[in-house]
């Protein structure tokens, strides 16, 4: 069991070449199991709109939804860093970002996550100045699914890849303490992870990120419908939620997960 993971500890892990494990969590019971099994970061993701509420996107999720589940996760968490997602259209202006992020921090988050690049720089700098740590999110940002025209791998074009590296550096410069990159080619993820001092957590971004995150329903093999290529069902290995979580933490720590079959090139 790990105690009191902070963003400073995650930066130390990156500097020491130790991989970071992260999972989504939405309630106290799973938060307790995951944190006890050594998961560094718990994310109350707006993925709850899909895996808990049954919608076909994350767009219907509200700040009240995330606040409620953040309070639940906070109650069961045993020392993992707790990140809460700012949902769709809860951060269109810096002022609205700061107000809504404040609500998530009061619900128990240690950090907030928001999706996007350079347009967020003022909001991120202002959050940091106001005492709210930030996790940025680039690549396939699900709140923009209607702009992308589907859940598609991002950053395959050279110009798109160069822009993503530039935006990652700008987000770090504005004060972001963590970056999630989703569904991008492994070579681009490696480039971003090497360019940044802050830890870069991948999902569908290859093994060379500083850490990995999975939606808990994918880890436990209880997602319905479409199963993403980057997911892995650890219940088939162990048949026990505690052991499945421990196996995930171990495979991330030893760069066994994700394999090439979970990655894009
Ligand atoms: O909402 C979520 O669960 C996420 C992860 C997939 C990174 O953003």
PDB file of C-alpha atoms and ligand atoms in Angstrom:
ATOM      1  CA  UNK A   1       0.000   0.000   0.000  1.00  0.00           C
ATOM      2  CA  UNK A   2       1.235   3.495  -0.888  1.00  0.00           C
ATOM      3  CA  UNK A   3       0.475   6.559   1.176  1.00  0.00           C
ATOM      4  CA  UNK A   4      -0.127  10.150   0.189  1.00  0.00           C
ATOM      5  CA  UNK A   5       0.920  10.304  -3.417  1.00  0.00           C
ATOM      6  CA  UNK A   6       1.497  13.934  -4.416  1.00  0.00           C
ATOM      7  CA  UNK A   7       2.356  15.494  -7.743  1.00  0.00           C
ATOM      8  CA  UNK A   8       5.875  16.092  -6.374  1.00  0.00           C
ATOM      9  CA  UNK A   9       6.198  12.315  -5.768  1.00  0.00           C
ATOM     10  CA  UNK A  10       5.042  11.620  -9.324  1.00  0.00           C
ATOM     11  CA  UNK A  11       7.692  13.985 -10.709  1.00  0.00           C
ATOM     12  CA  UNK A  12      10.286  12.165  -8.556  1.00  0.00           C
ATOM     13  CA  UNK A  13       9.065   8.835  -9.976  1.00  0.00           C
ATOM     14  CA  UNK A  14       9.501  10.117 -13.511  1.00  0.00           C
ATOM     15  CA  UNK A  15      12.991  11.407 -12.723  1.00  0.00           C
ATOM     16  CA  UNK A  16      13.894   7.992 -11.231  1.00  0.00           C
ATOM     17  CA  UNK A  17      12.506   6.161 -14.283  1.00  0.00           C
ATOM     18  CA  UNK A  18       9.741   4.513 -12.211  1.00  0.00           C
ATOM     19  CA  UNK A  19       6.433   4.031 -14.010  1.00  0.00           C
ATOM     20  CA  UNK A  20       3.197   5.532 -12.655  1.00  0.00           C
ATOM     21  CA  UNK A  21      -0.035   3.529 -12.512  1.00  0.00           C
ATOM     22  CA  UNK A  22      -3.457   5.170 -12.734  1.00  0.00           C
ATOM     23  CA  UNK A  23      -7.069   3.948 -12.900  1.00  0.00           C
ATOM     24  CA  UNK A  24     -10.431   5.589 -13.075  1.00  0.00           C
ATOM     25  CA  UNK A  25     -12.606   5.152  -9.984  1.00  0.00           C
ATOM     26  CA  UNK A  26     -16.108   6.361  -9.249  1.00  0.00           C
ATOM     27  CA  UNK A  27     -16.986   5.013  -5.796  1.00  0.00           C
ATOM     28  CA  UNK A  28     -15.518   4.422  -2.345  1.00  0.00           C
ATOM     29  CA  UNK A  29     -15.256   0.615  -2.533  1.00  0.00           C
ATOM     30  CA  UNK A  30     -13.226   0.446  -5.736  1.00  0.00           C
ATOM     31  CA  UNK A  31     -11.175   3.481  -4.656  1.00  0.00           C
ATOM     32  CA  UNK A  32     -10.243   1.554  -1.498  1.00  0.00           C
ATOM     33  CA  UNK A  33      -9.195  -1.577  -3.410  1.00  0.00           C
ATOM     34  CA  UNK A  34      -7.228   0.334  -6.048  1.00  0.00           C
ATOM     35  CA  UNK A  35      -5.369   2.551  -3.588  1.00  0.00           C
ATOM     36  CA  UNK A  36      -4.594  -0.410  -1.303  1.00  0.00           C
ATOM     37  CA  UNK A  37      -3.147  -2.304  -4.265  1.00  0.00           C
ATOM     38  CA  UNK A  38      -0.711   0.548  -4.967  1.00  0.00           C
ATOM     39  CA  UNK A  39      -2.361   2.473  -7.799  1.00  0.00           C
ATOM     40  CA  UNK A  40      -0.690   5.906  -7.732  1.00  0.00           C
ATOM     41  CA  UNK A  41      -3.482   7.983  -9.262  1.00  0.00           C
ATOM     42  CA  UNK A  42      -7.290   7.668  -9.161  1.00  0.00           C
ATOM     43  CA  UNK A  43      -9.233   9.642 -11.758  1.00  0.00           C
ATOM     44  CA  UNK A  44     -12.912  10.467 -11.399  1.00  0.00           C
ATOM     45  CA  UNK A  45     -13.197  10.594 -15.169  1.00  0.00           C
ATOM     46  CA  UNK A  46     -16.089  11.946 -17.174  1.00  0.00           C
ATOM     47  CA  UNK A  47     -15.951   8.451 -18.726  1.00  0.00           C
ATOM     48  CA  UNK A  48     -18.550   7.844 -16.005  1.00  0.00           C
ATOM     49  CA  UNK A  49     -21.045   9.251 -18.502  1.00  0.00           C
ATOM     50  CA  UNK A  50     -20.440   6.139 -20.599  1.00  0.00           C
ATOM     51  CA  UNK A  51     -19.584   3.375 -18.111  1.00  0.00           C
ATOM     52  CA  UNK A  52     -21.936   4.371 -15.263  1.00  0.00           C
ATOM     53  CA  UNK A  53     -24.687   6.398 -16.922  1.00  0.00           C
ATOM     54  CA  UNK A  54     -24.813   4.471 -20.213  1.00  0.00           C
ATOM     55  CA  UNK A  55     -24.526   7.433 -22.595  1.00  0.00           C
ATOM     56  CA  UNK A  56     -22.693   7.109 -25.925  1.00  0.00           C
ATOM     57  CA  UNK A  57     -20.308   9.984 -25.098  1.00  0.00           C
ATOM     58  CA  UNK A  58     -19.005  11.972 -22.111  1.00  0.00           C
ATOM     59  CA  UNK A  59     -20.889  15.134 -23.111  1.00  0.00           C
ATOM     60  CA  UNK A  60     -23.950  14.803 -20.810  1.00  0.00           C
ATOM     61  CA  UNK A  61     -21.802  14.685 -17.632  1.00  0.00           C
ATOM     62  CA  UNK A  62     -22.177  17.647 -15.252  1.00  0.00           C
ATOM     63  CA  UNK A  63     -20.005  19.243 -12.565  1.00  0.00           C
ATOM     64  CA  UNK A  64     -22.519  17.961  -9.990  1.00  0.00           C
ATOM     65  CA  UNK A  65     -22.046  14.387 -11.292  1.00  0.00           C
ATOM     66  CA  UNK A  66     -18.264  14.633 -10.982  1.00  0.00           C
ATOM     67  CA  UNK A  67     -18.515  16.309  -7.549  1.00  0.00           C
ATOM     68  CA  UNK A  68     -20.757  13.503  -6.255  1.00  0.00           C
ATOM     69  CA  UNK A  69     -18.406  10.738  -7.442  1.00  0.00           C
ATOM     70  CA  UNK A  70     -15.348  12.669  -6.224  1.00  0.00           C
ATOM     71  CA  UNK A  71     -16.845  12.743  -2.722  1.00  0.00           C
ATOM     72  CA  UNK A  72     -17.443   8.963  -2.958  1.00  0.00           C
ATOM     73  CA  UNK A  73     -13.895   8.228  -4.154  1.00  0.00           C
ATOM     74  CA  UNK A  74     -12.390  10.553  -1.571  1.00  0.00           C
ATOM     75  CA  UNK A  75     -14.190   8.592   1.172  1.00  0.00           C
ATOM     76  CA  UNK A  76     -12.583   5.290   0.117  1.00  0.00           C
ATOM     77  CA  UNK A  77      -9.199   6.491  -1.125  1.00  0.00           C
ATOM     78  CA  UNK A  78      -6.195   5.382   0.910  1.00  0.00           C
ATOM     79  CA  UNK A  79      -3.485   7.736  -0.286  1.00  0.00           C
ATOM     80  CA  UNK A  80      -3.602   7.771  -4.086  1.00  0.00           C
ATOM     81  CA  UNK A  81      -3.565  11.168  -5.818  1.00  0.00           C
ATOM     82  CA  UNK A  82      -7.214  11.974  -6.602  1.00  0.00           C
ATOM     83  CA  UNK A  83      -7.897  13.787  -9.890  1.00  0.00           C
ATOM     84  CA  UNK A  84     -11.368  14.958 -10.953  1.00  0.00           C
ATOM     85  CA  UNK A  85     -12.377  15.735 -14.541  1.00  0.00           C
ATOM     86  CA  UNK A  86     -13.841  19.084 -15.498  1.00  0.00           C
ATOM     87  CA  UNK A  87     -16.692  17.923 -17.768  1.00  0.00           C
ATOM     88  CA  UNK A  88     -17.757  19.230 -21.186  1.00  0.00           C
ATOM     89  CA  UNK A  89     -18.389  23.010 -21.285  1.00  0.00           C
ATOM     90  CA  UNK A  90     -17.591  23.516 -17.610  1.00  0.00           C
ATOM     91  CA  UNK A  91     -14.431  25.462 -18.576  1.00  0.00           C
ATOM     92  CA  UNK A  92     -15.264  27.650 -21.620  1.00  0.00           C
ATOM     93  CA  UNK A  93     -13.764  30.784 -19.959  1.00  0.00           C
ATOM     94  CA  UNK A  94     -11.048  31.166 -17.314  1.00  0.00           C
ATOM     95  CA  UNK A  95     -13.573  32.455 -14.754  1.00  0.00           C
ATOM     96  CA  UNK A  96     -15.929  29.499 -15.241  1.00  0.00           C
ATOM     97  CA  UNK A  97     -12.941  27.132 -15.103  1.00  0.00           C
ATOM     98  CA  UNK A  98     -11.763  28.489 -11.769  1.00  0.00           C
ATOM     99  CA  UNK A  99     -15.261  28.420 -10.233  1.00  0.00           C
ATOM    100  CA  UNK A 100     -16.019  24.841 -11.340  1.00  0.00           C
ATOM    101  CA  UNK A 101     -12.536  23.573 -10.453  1.00  0.00           C
ATOM    102  CA  UNK A 102     -13.042  25.042  -6.973  1.00  0.00           C
ATOM    103  CA  UNK A 103     -16.193  22.918  -6.572  1.00  0.00           C
ATOM    104  CA  UNK A 104     -14.273  19.743  -7.482  1.00  0.00           C
ATOM    105  CA  UNK A 105     -11.467  20.583  -5.050  1.00  0.00           C
ATOM    106  CA  UNK A 106     -14.059  21.157  -2.306  1.00  0.00           C
ATOM    107  CA  UNK A 107     -15.530  17.739  -3.146  1.00  0.00           C
ATOM    108  CA  UNK A 108     -12.135  16.201  -2.352  1.00  0.00           C
ATOM    109  CA  UNK A 109      -9.995  16.311  -5.500  1.00  0.00           C
ATOM    110  CA  UNK A 110      -6.251  16.919  -5.248  1.00  0.00           C
ATOM    111  CA  UNK A 111      -6.042  18.028  -8.892  1.00  0.00           C
ATOM    112  CA  UNK A 112      -8.400  18.751 -11.794  1.00  0.00           C
ATOM    113  CA  UNK A 113      -8.097  17.544 -15.386  1.00  0.00           C
ATOM    114  CA  UNK A 114      -9.229  19.372 -18.494  1.00  0.00           C
ATOM    115  CA  UNK A 115      -8.997  18.583 -22.211  1.00  0.00           C
ATOM    116  CA  UNK A 116      -7.319  20.797 -24.765  1.00  0.00           C
ATOM    117  CA  UNK A 117      -4.244  22.704 -25.880  1.00  0.00           C
ATOM    118  CA  UNK A 118      -3.127  26.301 -26.138  1.00  0.00           C
ATOM    119  CA  UNK A 119      -6.572  27.863 -25.659  1.00  0.00           C
ATOM    120  CA  UNK A 120      -6.368  26.704 -22.011  1.00  0.00           C
ATOM    121  CA  UNK A 121      -3.105  28.423 -21.060  1.00  0.00           C
ATOM    122  CA  UNK A 122      -4.684  31.381 -19.218  1.00  0.00           C
ATOM    123  CA  UNK A 123      -7.106  29.090 -17.380  1.00  0.00           C
ATOM    124  CA  UNK A 124      -4.294  26.742 -16.306  1.00  0.00           C
ATOM    125  CA  UNK A 125      -2.002  29.541 -15.133  1.00  0.00           C
ATOM    126  CA  UNK A 126      -4.917  31.019 -13.150  1.00  0.00           C
ATOM    127  CA  UNK A 127      -5.810  27.669 -11.575  1.00  0.00           C
ATOM    128  CA  UNK A 128      -2.217  27.144 -10.471  1.00  0.00           C
ATOM    129  CA  UNK A 129      -2.040  30.676  -9.029  1.00  0.00           C
ATOM    130  CA  UNK A 130      -5.265  29.981  -7.114  1.00  0.00           C
ATOM    131  CA  UNK A 131      -3.871  26.773  -5.570  1.00  0.00           C
ATOM    132  CA  UNK A 132      -5.496  24.239  -7.899  1.00  0.00           C
ATOM    133  CA  UNK A 133      -3.088  21.736  -9.503  1.00  0.00           C
ATOM    134  CA  UNK A 134      -3.818  20.819 -13.111  1.00  0.00           C
ATOM    135  CA  UNK A 135      -3.614  17.698 -15.246  1.00  0.00           C
ATOM    136  CA  UNK A 136      -3.863  18.511 -18.968  1.00  0.00           C
ATOM    137  CA  UNK A 137      -5.158  16.064 -21.612  1.00  0.00           C
ATOM    138  CA  UNK A 138      -4.128  15.942 -25.296  1.00  0.00           C
ATOM    139  CA  UNK A 139      -4.602  13.574 -28.251  1.00  0.00           C
ATOM    140  CA  UNK A 140      -8.009  11.920 -28.573  1.00  0.00           C
ATOM    141  CA  UNK A 141      -9.854  14.191 -26.150  1.00  0.00           C
ATOM    142  CA  UNK A 142     -13.311  12.564 -25.934  1.00  0.00           C
ATOM    143  CA  UNK A 143     -15.177  15.822 -25.236  1.00  0.00           C
ATOM    144  CA  UNK A 144     -14.238  16.854 -28.824  1.00  0.00           C
ATOM    145  CA  UNK A 145     -15.572  13.640 -30.432  1.00  0.00           C
ATOM    146  CA  UNK A 146     -17.952  15.645 -32.617  1.00  0.00           C
ATOM    147  CA  UNK A 147     -15.093  17.771 -33.946  1.00  0.00           C
ATOM    148  CA  UNK A 148     -12.946  14.674 -34.623  1.00  0.00           C
ATOM    149  CA  UNK A 149     -15.876  12.857 -36.273  1.00  0.00           C
ATOM    150  CA  UNK A 150     -15.415   9.755 -34.086  1.00  0.00           C
ATOM    151  CA  UNK A 151     -12.999   8.158 -31.632  1.00  0.00           C
ATOM    152  CA  UNK A 152      -9.947   8.192 -33.921  1.00  0.00           C
ATOM    153  CA  UNK A 153      -6.196   8.020 -33.322  1.00  0.00           C
ATOM    154  CA  UNK A 154      -4.753  11.561 -33.300  1.00  0.00           C
ATOM    155  CA  UNK A 155      -1.314  12.907 -34.276  1.00  0.00           C
ATOM    156  CA  UNK A 156      -0.599  10.651 -37.239  1.00  0.00           C
ATOM    157  CA  UNK A 157       0.240  13.609 -39.547  1.00  0.00           C
ATOM    158  CA  UNK A 158       3.659  15.208 -38.996  1.00  0.00           C
ATOM    159  CA  UNK A 159       2.166  18.711 -38.639  1.00  0.00           C
ATOM    160  CA  UNK A 160      -0.409  17.446 -36.107  1.00  0.00           C
ATOM    161  CA  UNK A 161       2.353  15.644 -34.183  1.00  0.00           C
ATOM    162  CA  UNK A 162       4.589  18.742 -34.106  1.00  0.00           C
ATOM    163  CA  UNK A 163       1.671  20.862 -32.881  1.00  0.00           C
ATOM    164  CA  UNK A 164       0.943  18.354 -30.104  1.00  0.00           C
ATOM    165  CA  UNK A 165       4.552  18.500 -28.854  1.00  0.00           C
ATOM    166  CA  UNK A 166       4.411  22.311 -28.949  1.00  0.00           C
ATOM    167  CA  UNK A 167       1.118  22.350 -27.043  1.00  0.00           C
ATOM    168  CA  UNK A 168       2.382  19.854 -24.451  1.00  0.00           C
ATOM    169  CA  UNK A 169       5.369  22.114 -23.738  1.00  0.00           C
ATOM    170  CA  UNK A 170       3.101  25.171 -23.527  1.00  0.00           C
ATOM    171  CA  UNK A 171       0.743  23.411 -21.082  1.00  0.00           C
ATOM    172  CA  UNK A 172       3.710  22.488 -18.882  1.00  0.00           C
ATOM    173  CA  UNK A 173       4.945  26.087 -19.134  1.00  0.00           C
ATOM    174  CA  UNK A 174       1.542  27.387 -17.977  1.00  0.00           C
ATOM    175  CA  UNK A 175       1.758  25.249 -14.836  1.00  0.00           C
ATOM    176  CA  UNK A 176       0.221  21.850 -15.631  1.00  0.00           C
ATOM    177  CA  UNK A 177       1.717  19.254 -13.280  1.00  0.00           C
ATOM    178  CA  UNK A 178       0.619  16.160 -15.207  1.00  0.00           C
ATOM    179  CA  UNK A 179      -0.396  15.367 -18.788  1.00  0.00           C
ATOM    180  CA  UNK A 180      -2.643  12.575 -20.091  1.00  0.00           C
ATOM    181  CA  UNK A 181      -2.194  11.647 -23.760  1.00  0.00           C
ATOM    182  CA  UNK A 182      -4.808   9.444 -25.370  1.00  0.00           C
ATOM    183  CA  UNK A 183      -4.771   7.359 -28.554  1.00  0.00           C
ATOM    184  CA  UNK A 184      -1.705   8.664 -30.334  1.00  0.00           C
ATOM    185  CA  UNK A 185       1.162   6.845 -32.076  1.00  0.00           C
ATOM    186  CA  UNK A 186       3.732   5.394 -29.653  1.00  0.00           C
ATOM    187  CA  UNK A 187       6.608   7.288 -31.289  1.00  0.00           C
ATOM    188  CA  UNK A 188       4.840  10.620 -30.715  1.00  0.00           C
ATOM    189  CA  UNK A 189       4.053   9.675 -27.107  1.00  0.00           C
ATOM    190  CA  UNK A 190       7.745   8.854 -26.566  1.00  0.00           C
ATOM    191  CA  UNK A 191       8.712  12.245 -28.024  1.00  0.00           C
ATOM    192  CA  UNK A 192       6.291  14.098 -25.730  1.00  0.00           C
ATOM    193  CA  UNK A 193       7.334  12.122 -22.633  1.00  0.00           C
ATOM    194  CA  UNK A 194      10.997  12.868 -23.309  1.00  0.00           C
ATOM    195  CA  UNK A 195      10.357  16.574 -23.992  1.00  0.00           C
ATOM    196  CA  UNK A 196       8.476  17.215 -20.731  1.00  0.00           C
ATOM    197  CA  UNK A 197       9.680  17.353 -17.122  1.00  0.00           C
ATOM    198  CA  UNK A 198       6.187  16.634 -15.766  1.00  0.00           C
ATOM    199  CA  UNK A 199       4.924  13.022 -15.923  1.00  0.00           C
ATOM    200  CA  UNK A 200       3.047  11.967 -19.047  1.00  0.00           C
ATOM    201  CA  UNK A 201       0.375   9.302 -18.515  1.00  0.00           C
ATOM    202  CA  UNK A 202      -0.718   7.378 -21.600  1.00  0.00           C
ATOM    203  CA  UNK A 203      -3.849   5.523 -22.665  1.00  0.00           C
ATOM    204  CA  UNK A 204      -3.442   3.957 -26.082  1.00  0.00           C
ATOM    205  CA  UNK A 205      -0.116   5.782 -26.344  1.00  0.00           C
ATOM    206  CA  UNK A 206       2.445   2.987 -26.053  1.00  0.00           C
ATOM    207  CA  UNK A 207       4.815   1.773 -23.384  1.00  0.00           C
ATOM    208  CA  UNK A 208       7.236   4.707 -23.380  1.00  0.00           C
ATOM    209  CA  UNK A 209       5.020   7.116 -21.443  1.00  0.00           C
ATOM    210  CA  UNK A 210       5.887   7.800 -17.811  1.00  0.00           C
ATOM    211  CA  UNK A 211       2.787   5.936 -16.712  1.00  0.00           C
ATOM    212  CA  UNK A 212      -0.483   4.374 -17.833  1.00  0.00           C
ATOM    213  CA  UNK A 213      -4.164   4.879 -17.134  1.00  0.00           C
ATOM    214  CA  UNK A 214      -7.097   2.563 -17.829  1.00  0.00           C
ATOM    215  CA  UNK A 215     -10.836   2.902 -17.353  1.00  0.00           C
ATOM    216  CA  UNK A 216     -11.566   0.481 -14.473  1.00  0.00           C
ATOM    217  CA  UNK A 217     -14.365  -1.232 -16.419  1.00  0.00           C
ATOM    218  CA  UNK A 218     -11.821  -2.189 -19.120  1.00  0.00           C
ATOM    219  CA  UNK A 219      -9.383  -3.566 -16.507  1.00  0.00           C
ATOM    220  CA  UNK A 220     -12.212  -5.648 -15.004  1.00  0.00           C
ATOM    221  CA  UNK A 221     -13.639  -6.740 -18.375  1.00  0.00           C
ATOM    222  CA  UNK A 222     -17.105  -5.343 -17.658  1.00  0.00           C
ATOM    223  CA  UNK A 223     -17.290  -2.775 -20.455  1.00  0.00           C
ATOM    224  CA  UNK A 224     -20.163  -3.455 -22.806  1.00  0.00           C
ATOM    225  CA  UNK A 225     -20.163  -2.932 -26.566  1.00  0.00           C
ATOM    226  CA  UNK A 226     -16.972  -1.635 -28.146  1.00  0.00           C
ATOM    227  CA  UNK A 227     -13.747  -2.764 -26.382  1.00  0.00           C
ATOM    228  CA  UNK A 228     -10.867  -0.417 -27.235  1.00  0.00           C
ATOM    229  CA  UNK A 229      -7.663  -1.939 -28.644  1.00  0.00           C
ATOM    230  CA  UNK A 230      -5.633  -0.317 -25.855  1.00  0.00           C
ATOM    231  CA  UNK A 231      -7.572  -1.976 -23.028  1.00  0.00           C
ATOM    232  CA  UNK A 232      -6.666  -5.191 -21.211  1.00  0.00           C
ATOM    233  CA  UNK A 233      -8.959  -7.391 -19.141  1.00  0.00           C
ATOM    234  CA  UNK A 234      -6.916  -8.426 -16.082  1.00  0.00           C
ATOM    235  CA  UNK A 235      -9.754 -10.537 -14.668  1.00  0.00           C
ATOM    236  CA  UNK A 236      -9.028 -13.245 -17.228  1.00  0.00           C
ATOM    237  CA  UNK A 237      -5.543 -13.581 -15.650  1.00  0.00           C
ATOM    238  CA  UNK A 238      -6.601 -13.773 -12.012  1.00  0.00           C
ATOM    239  CA  UNK A 239     -10.390 -13.849 -11.528  1.00  0.00           C
ATOM    240  CA  UNK A 240     -10.040 -11.622  -8.459  1.00  0.00           C
ATOM    241  CA  UNK A 241     -10.379  -7.829  -8.367  1.00  0.00           C
ATOM    242  CA  UNK A 242      -7.549  -7.308  -5.841  1.00  0.00           C
ATOM    243  CA  UNK A 243      -5.162  -9.567  -7.779  1.00  0.00           C
ATOM    244  CA  UNK A 244      -6.210  -8.073 -11.122  1.00  0.00           C
ATOM    245  CA  UNK A 245      -5.389  -4.589  -9.829  1.00  0.00           C
ATOM    246  CA  UNK A 246      -2.058  -5.760  -8.400  1.00  0.00           C
ATOM    247  CA  UNK A 247      -1.218  -7.437 -11.734  1.00  0.00           C
ATOM    248  CA  UNK A 248      -1.966  -4.194 -13.595  1.00  0.00           C
ATOM    249  CA  UNK A 249       0.243  -2.154 -11.227  1.00  0.00           C
ATOM    250  CA  UNK A 250       3.015  -4.732 -11.637  1.00  0.00           C
ATOM    251  CA  UNK A 251       2.765  -4.867 -15.448  1.00  0.00           C
ATOM    252  CA  UNK A 252       2.843  -1.057 -15.684  1.00  0.00           C
ATOM    253  CA  UNK A 253       5.817  -0.867 -13.292  1.00  0.00           C
ATOM    254  CA  UNK A 254       7.727  -3.406 -15.399  1.00  0.00           C
ATOM    255  CA  UNK A 255       6.704  -2.012 -18.813  1.00  0.00           C
ATOM    256  CA  UNK A 256       4.883  -5.243 -19.686  1.00  0.00           C
ATOM    257  CA  UNK A 257       1.639  -3.315 -20.270  1.00  0.00           C
ATOM    258  CA  UNK A 258       0.882  -1.918 -22.787  1.00  0.00           C
ATOM    259  CA  UNK A 259       2.272  -4.328 -25.349  1.00  0.00           C
ATOM    260  CA  UNK A 260       2.462  -3.574 -29.085  1.00  0.00           C
ATOM    261  CA  UNK A 261      -0.988  -5.161 -29.470  1.00  0.00           C
ATOM    262  CA  UNK A 262      -2.438  -2.348 -27.271  1.00  0.00           C
ATOM    263  CA  UNK A 263      -0.595   0.452 -29.092  1.00  0.00           C
ATOM    264  CA  UNK A 264      -0.739   2.430 -32.349  1.00  0.00           C
ATOM    265  CA  UNK A 265       2.049   3.195 -34.813  1.00  0.00           C
TER     266      UNK A 265
HETATM  267  O1  LIG B   1     -12.629  10.236 -18.433  1.00  0.00           O
HETATM  268  C1  LIG B   1     -11.701   9.420 -18.348  1.00  0.00           C
HETATM  269  O2  LIG B   1     -11.846   8.322 -17.813  1.00  0.00           O
HETATM  270  C2  LIG B   1     -10.416   9.787 -18.924  1.00  0.00           C
HETATM  271  C3  LIG B   1      -9.383   8.713 -19.063  1.00  0.00           C
HETATM  272  C4  LIG B   1      -9.743   7.780 -20.135  1.00  0.00           C
HETATM  273  C5  LIG B   1      -8.023   9.270 -19.251  1.00  0.00           C
HETATM  274  O3  LIG B   1     -10.219  10.908 -19.285  1.00  0.00           O
END
